[in-house]
Amino acid sequence: MSKFTFPVIPGQRGLATTQQLLEAGASLSQLQHLVRSGRRILRTVYSPRPGPLTGGDLLVAASLWAGPRSVLTGLHALQVHGFAYDHEFPITSFLVPNTARARVRAGGFETVRTKRLPAPVLRDDLRIAPVERALADANRLRQLSDRHLRGVAMAILQNRRTSADRLASEIEYGRPNATGGMVEAVVDFRRGSWSVAEAELAVLVREHPDLPRMVQNPRLVTAGGKRIGTPDGYFPDAGVVVQVHSRKYHDGFTDTGGDKFASTMEKDLDYQTFGIVVVPVAPTTLRDTPGTFIGKLASVVLPRLGWQSDDVLIA
């Protein structure tokens, strides 16, 4: 039996397909030896050595199994983009051309045929769908609940990883009369919300019969142009700021070692030095006891109506 050298192919993390091994000179018996020695990862993908793979290596192996034009999409593509890390789904999906075989599944991976194969984004040796397509496919493949879709979509929009227009176009491609989390996220973002909690706050304020207008995420500056801050909500007629404090985003430390929560509290104090009252609220409060919170907020805002300051302006 002639000896062959396992090929090293750029961008494949040392892995190779059956066809690539045959082209490198492997015989059928040598392929069978790789199978017996535990080096076949998926039906058509092999590793040069036995043993477990990292999560990233396994995704590359799955993309080789799915085919040369396959594109990772859905929840797992969102995670490569940097979103939805706290969500799980048992099946990892790859888009393939409509001319490919019907949906195939193996080892927790699947191929999904599409007439609209997107131009992939290359990241970590993977071809992944653009973030708006990945989100839309997570919806179509039912990989995220409506509430989770809304939250992830808002995070993507807030981080400027796509635009509301591009996300709306992707929704239209899939289902012109669509409703649900993605649609709500686009509407909320266009109204000024940067998160699901902020959107819920805005609805509570709009629906309250007595509360005045609340401006979302305004840039507050002094008369001299110095930045005061960008609160989640601001009542200009009452000098009241509402800050949605999420444990997820405010716990822990910054890249320079600073305490995120302490920094948040200091920023809240900045508003108070200008005579502005700060009302903090947790996302769970807005979700679980909205009526109680909005009543307390009204009791703070309404007595202050008529507040004025020559040194607090909306830029």
PDB file of C-alpha atoms in Angstrom, residues 12-140:
ATOM      1  CA  GLN A  12      -9.663  24.246   6.228  1.00  0.00           C
ATOM      2  CA  ARG A  13      -7.858  23.953   9.591  1.00  0.00           C
ATOM      3  CA  GLY A  14      -6.079  20.778   8.537  1.00  0.00           C
ATOM      4  CA  LEU A  15      -9.282  19.020   7.473  1.00  0.00           C
ATOM      5  CA  ALA A  16      -9.997  17.518   4.059  1.00  0.00           C
ATOM      6  CA  THR A  17     -12.899  15.991   2.147  1.00  0.00           C
ATOM      7  CA  THR A  18     -13.027  12.548   0.583  1.00  0.00           C
ATOM      8  CA  GLN A  19     -12.505  14.051  -2.877  1.00  0.00           C
ATOM      9  CA  GLN A  20      -9.520  16.089  -1.716  1.00  0.00           C
ATOM     10  CA  LEU A  21      -7.915  13.017  -0.158  1.00  0.00           C
ATOM     11  CA  LEU A  22      -8.403  10.988  -3.331  1.00  0.00           C
ATOM     12  CA  GLU A  23      -6.845  13.811  -5.345  1.00  0.00           C
ATOM     13  CA  ALA A  24      -3.896  13.774  -2.907  1.00  0.00           C
ATOM     14  CA  GLY A  25      -3.320  10.105  -3.719  1.00  0.00           C
ATOM     15  CA  ALA A  26      -5.209   8.287  -0.967  1.00  0.00           C
ATOM     16  CA  SER A  27      -6.557   4.837  -1.786  1.00  0.00           C
ATOM     17  CA  LEU A  28      -9.922   3.467  -0.674  1.00  0.00           C
ATOM     18  CA  SER A  29      -8.165   1.229   1.852  1.00  0.00           C
ATOM     19  CA  GLN A  30      -6.357   4.249   3.283  1.00  0.00           C
ATOM     20  CA  LEU A  31      -9.671   6.052   3.629  1.00  0.00           C
ATOM     21  CA  GLN A  32     -11.058   3.012   5.441  1.00  0.00           C
ATOM     22  CA  HIS A  33      -8.045   3.125   7.763  1.00  0.00           C
ATOM     23  CA  LEU A  34      -8.830   6.768   8.572  1.00  0.00           C
ATOM     24  CA  VAL A  35     -12.388   5.732   9.448  1.00  0.00           C
ATOM     25  CA  ARG A  36     -11.224   2.869  11.680  1.00  0.00           C
ATOM     26  CA  SER A  37      -8.737   5.117  13.484  1.00  0.00           C
ATOM     27  CA  GLY A  38     -11.437   7.662  14.355  1.00  0.00           C
ATOM     28  CA  ARG A  39     -10.390  10.382  11.945  1.00  0.00           C
ATOM     29  CA  ARG A  40     -13.604  10.727   9.961  1.00  0.00           C
ATOM     30  CA  ILE A  41     -15.470  13.716  11.409  1.00  0.00           C
ATOM     31  CA  LEU A  42     -18.535  13.629   9.167  1.00  0.00           C
ATOM     32  CA  ARG A  43     -19.450  11.334   6.306  1.00  0.00           C
ATOM     33  CA  THR A  44     -17.152  13.066   3.787  1.00  0.00           C
ATOM     34  CA  VAL A  45     -14.753  14.987   6.056  1.00  0.00           C
ATOM     35  CA  TYR A  46     -11.552  13.744   7.692  1.00  0.00           C
ATOM     36  CA  SER A  47      -8.985  14.967  10.203  1.00  0.00           C
ATOM     37  CA  PRO A  48      -5.260  14.110  10.053  1.00  0.00           C
ATOM     38  CA  ARG A  49      -5.339  12.993  13.682  1.00  0.00           C
ATOM     39  CA  PRO A  50      -7.871  11.391  16.052  1.00  0.00           C
ATOM     40  CA  GLY A  51      -9.438  13.251  18.945  1.00  0.00           C
ATOM     41  CA  PRO A  52     -12.053  15.936  19.569  1.00  0.00           C
ATOM     42  CA  LEU A  53     -12.240  19.164  17.574  1.00  0.00           C
ATOM     43  CA  THR A  54     -12.852  22.683  18.831  1.00  0.00           C
ATOM     44  CA  GLY A  55     -16.251  24.217  18.151  1.00  0.00           C
ATOM     45  CA  GLY A  56     -14.792  26.351  15.377  1.00  0.00           C
ATOM     46  CA  ASP A  57     -13.034  23.378  13.770  1.00  0.00           C
ATOM     47  CA  LEU A  58     -16.261  21.400  13.854  1.00  0.00           C
ATOM     48  CA  LEU A  59     -18.110  24.212  12.064  1.00  0.00           C
ATOM     49  CA  VAL A  60     -15.427  24.247   9.364  1.00  0.00           C
ATOM     50  CA  ALA A  61     -15.807  20.461   9.044  1.00  0.00           C
ATOM     51  CA  ALA A  62     -19.563  20.888   8.697  1.00  0.00           C
ATOM     52  CA  SER A  63     -19.133  23.538   5.999  1.00  0.00           C
ATOM     53  CA  LEU A  64     -16.923  21.117   4.035  1.00  0.00           C
ATOM     54  CA  TRP A  65     -19.602  18.445   4.427  1.00  0.00           C
ATOM     55  CA  ALA A  66     -22.314  20.885   3.279  1.00  0.00           C
ATOM     56  CA  GLY A  67     -20.435  21.734   0.091  1.00  0.00           C
ATOM     57  CA  PRO A  68     -18.130  24.335  -1.485  1.00  0.00           C
ATOM     58  CA  ARG A  69     -20.877  26.963  -1.885  1.00  0.00           C
ATOM     59  CA  SER A  70     -22.545  26.399   1.477  1.00  0.00           C
ATOM     60  CA  VAL A  71     -23.160  29.381   3.776  1.00  0.00           C
ATOM     61  CA  LEU A  72     -23.630  29.095   7.543  1.00  0.00           C
ATOM     62  CA  THR A  73     -26.868  30.801   8.600  1.00  0.00           C
ATOM     63  CA  GLY A  74     -29.382  31.101  11.425  1.00  0.00           C
ATOM     64  CA  LEU A  75     -28.518  31.127  15.118  1.00  0.00           C
ATOM     65  CA  HIS A  76     -25.000  29.752  14.729  1.00  0.00           C
ATOM     66  CA  ALA A  77     -24.119  32.371  12.108  1.00  0.00           C
ATOM     67  CA  LEU A  78     -25.410  35.044  14.489  1.00  0.00           C
ATOM     68  CA  GLN A  79     -23.076  33.676  17.153  1.00  0.00           C
ATOM     69  CA  VAL A  80     -20.098  33.932  14.787  1.00  0.00           C
ATOM     70  CA  HIS A  81     -21.181  37.550  14.166  1.00  0.00           C
ATOM     71  CA  GLY A  82     -21.045  38.076  17.950  1.00  0.00           C
ATOM     72  CA  PHE A  83     -24.719  37.880  18.946  1.00  0.00           C
ATOM     73  CA  ALA A  84     -27.107  35.441  20.685  1.00  0.00           C
ATOM     74  CA  TYR A  85     -24.403  33.639  22.675  1.00  0.00           C
ATOM     75  CA  ASP A  86     -26.893  32.821  25.436  1.00  0.00           C
ATOM     76  CA  HIS A  87     -29.189  30.871  23.090  1.00  0.00           C
ATOM     77  CA  GLU A  88     -28.979  27.272  21.912  1.00  0.00           C
ATOM     78  CA  PHE A  89     -30.500  25.219  19.108  1.00  0.00           C
ATOM     79  CA  PRO A  90     -29.619  21.572  18.363  1.00  0.00           C
ATOM     80  CA  ILE A  91     -29.321  21.903  14.569  1.00  0.00           C
ATOM     81  CA  THR A  92     -26.710  24.011  12.751  1.00  0.00           C
ATOM     82  CA  SER A  93     -27.951  25.137   9.330  1.00  0.00           C
ATOM     83  CA  PHE A  94     -26.117  25.784   6.059  1.00  0.00           C
ATOM     84  CA  LEU A  95     -27.693  27.379   3.004  1.00  0.00           C
ATOM     85  CA  VAL A  96     -26.931  25.617  -0.279  1.00  0.00           C
ATOM     86  CA  PRO A  97     -27.943  26.383  -3.889  1.00  0.00           C
ATOM     87  CA  ASN A  98     -31.431  25.383  -4.955  1.00  0.00           C
ATOM     88  CA  THR A  99     -29.861  22.895  -7.386  1.00  0.00           C
ATOM     89  CA  ALA A 100     -28.395  20.863  -4.507  1.00  0.00           C
ATOM     90  CA  ARG A 101     -30.052  17.803  -3.024  1.00  0.00           C
ATOM     91  CA  ALA A 102     -33.106  18.251  -0.815  1.00  0.00           C
ATOM     92  CA  ARG A 103     -32.501  18.946   2.872  1.00  0.00           C
ATOM     93  CA  VAL A 104     -29.846  16.631   4.290  1.00  0.00           C
ATOM     94  CA  ARG A 105     -29.023  16.111   7.963  1.00  0.00           C
ATOM     95  CA  ALA A 106     -26.025  14.514   9.651  1.00  0.00           C
ATOM     96  CA  GLY A 107     -24.451  14.810  13.085  1.00  0.00           C
ATOM     97  CA  GLY A 108     -26.486  17.839  14.182  1.00  0.00           C
ATOM     98  CA  PHE A 109     -26.005  19.710  10.889  1.00  0.00           C
ATOM     99  CA  GLU A 110     -28.376  20.327   8.005  1.00  0.00           C
ATOM    100  CA  THR A 111     -28.409  21.848   4.531  1.00  0.00           C
ATOM    101  CA  VAL A 112     -31.269  24.106   3.472  1.00  0.00           C
ATOM    102  CA  ARG A 113     -31.808  24.858  -0.209  1.00  0.00           C
ATOM    103  CA  THR A 114     -32.438  28.443  -1.276  1.00  0.00           C
ATOM    104  CA  LYS A 115     -32.999  30.393  -4.488  1.00  0.00           C
ATOM    105  CA  ARG A 116     -31.346  33.410  -2.820  1.00  0.00           C
ATOM    106  CA  LEU A 117     -27.892  32.222  -1.818  1.00  0.00           C
ATOM    107  CA  PRO A 118     -26.319  35.300  -0.194  1.00  0.00           C
ATOM    108  CA  ALA A 119     -22.826  36.587  -0.833  1.00  0.00           C
ATOM    109  CA  PRO A 120     -21.047  35.213   2.234  1.00  0.00           C
ATOM    110  CA  VAL A 121     -19.044  37.062   4.850  1.00  0.00           C
ATOM    111  CA  LEU A 122     -15.717  35.315   5.506  1.00  0.00           C
ATOM    112  CA  ARG A 123     -14.923  34.974   9.198  1.00  0.00           C
ATOM    113  CA  ASP A 124     -12.910  32.413  11.162  1.00  0.00           C
ATOM    114  CA  ASP A 125     -12.454  30.247   8.031  1.00  0.00           C
ATOM    115  CA  LEU A 126     -16.228  30.126   7.583  1.00  0.00           C
ATOM    116  CA  ARG A 127     -18.578  31.453   4.932  1.00  0.00           C
ATOM    117  CA  ILE A 128     -21.419  32.977   6.939  1.00  0.00           C
ATOM    118  CA  ALA A 129     -24.603  34.743   5.915  1.00  0.00           C
ATOM    119  CA  PRO A 130     -24.808  38.529   6.372  1.00  0.00           C
ATOM    120  CA  VAL A 131     -26.205  39.325   9.787  1.00  0.00           C
ATOM    121  CA  GLU A 132     -29.673  40.368   8.559  1.00  0.00           C
ATOM    122  CA  ARG A 133     -30.042  37.155   6.528  1.00  0.00           C
ATOM    123  CA  ALA A 134     -28.804  35.031   9.432  1.00  0.00           C
ATOM    124  CA  LEU A 135     -31.415  36.642  11.687  1.00  0.00           C
ATOM    125  CA  ALA A 136     -34.200  36.158   9.146  1.00  0.00           C
ATOM    126  CA  ASP A 137     -33.240  32.500   8.705  1.00  0.00           C
ATOM    127  CA  ALA A 138     -33.200  31.990  12.479  1.00  0.00           C
ATOM    128  CA  ASN A 139     -36.810  33.167  12.318  1.00  0.00           C
ATOM    129  CA  ARG A 140     -37.768  31.028   9.302  1.00  0.00           C
TER     130      ARG A 140
END
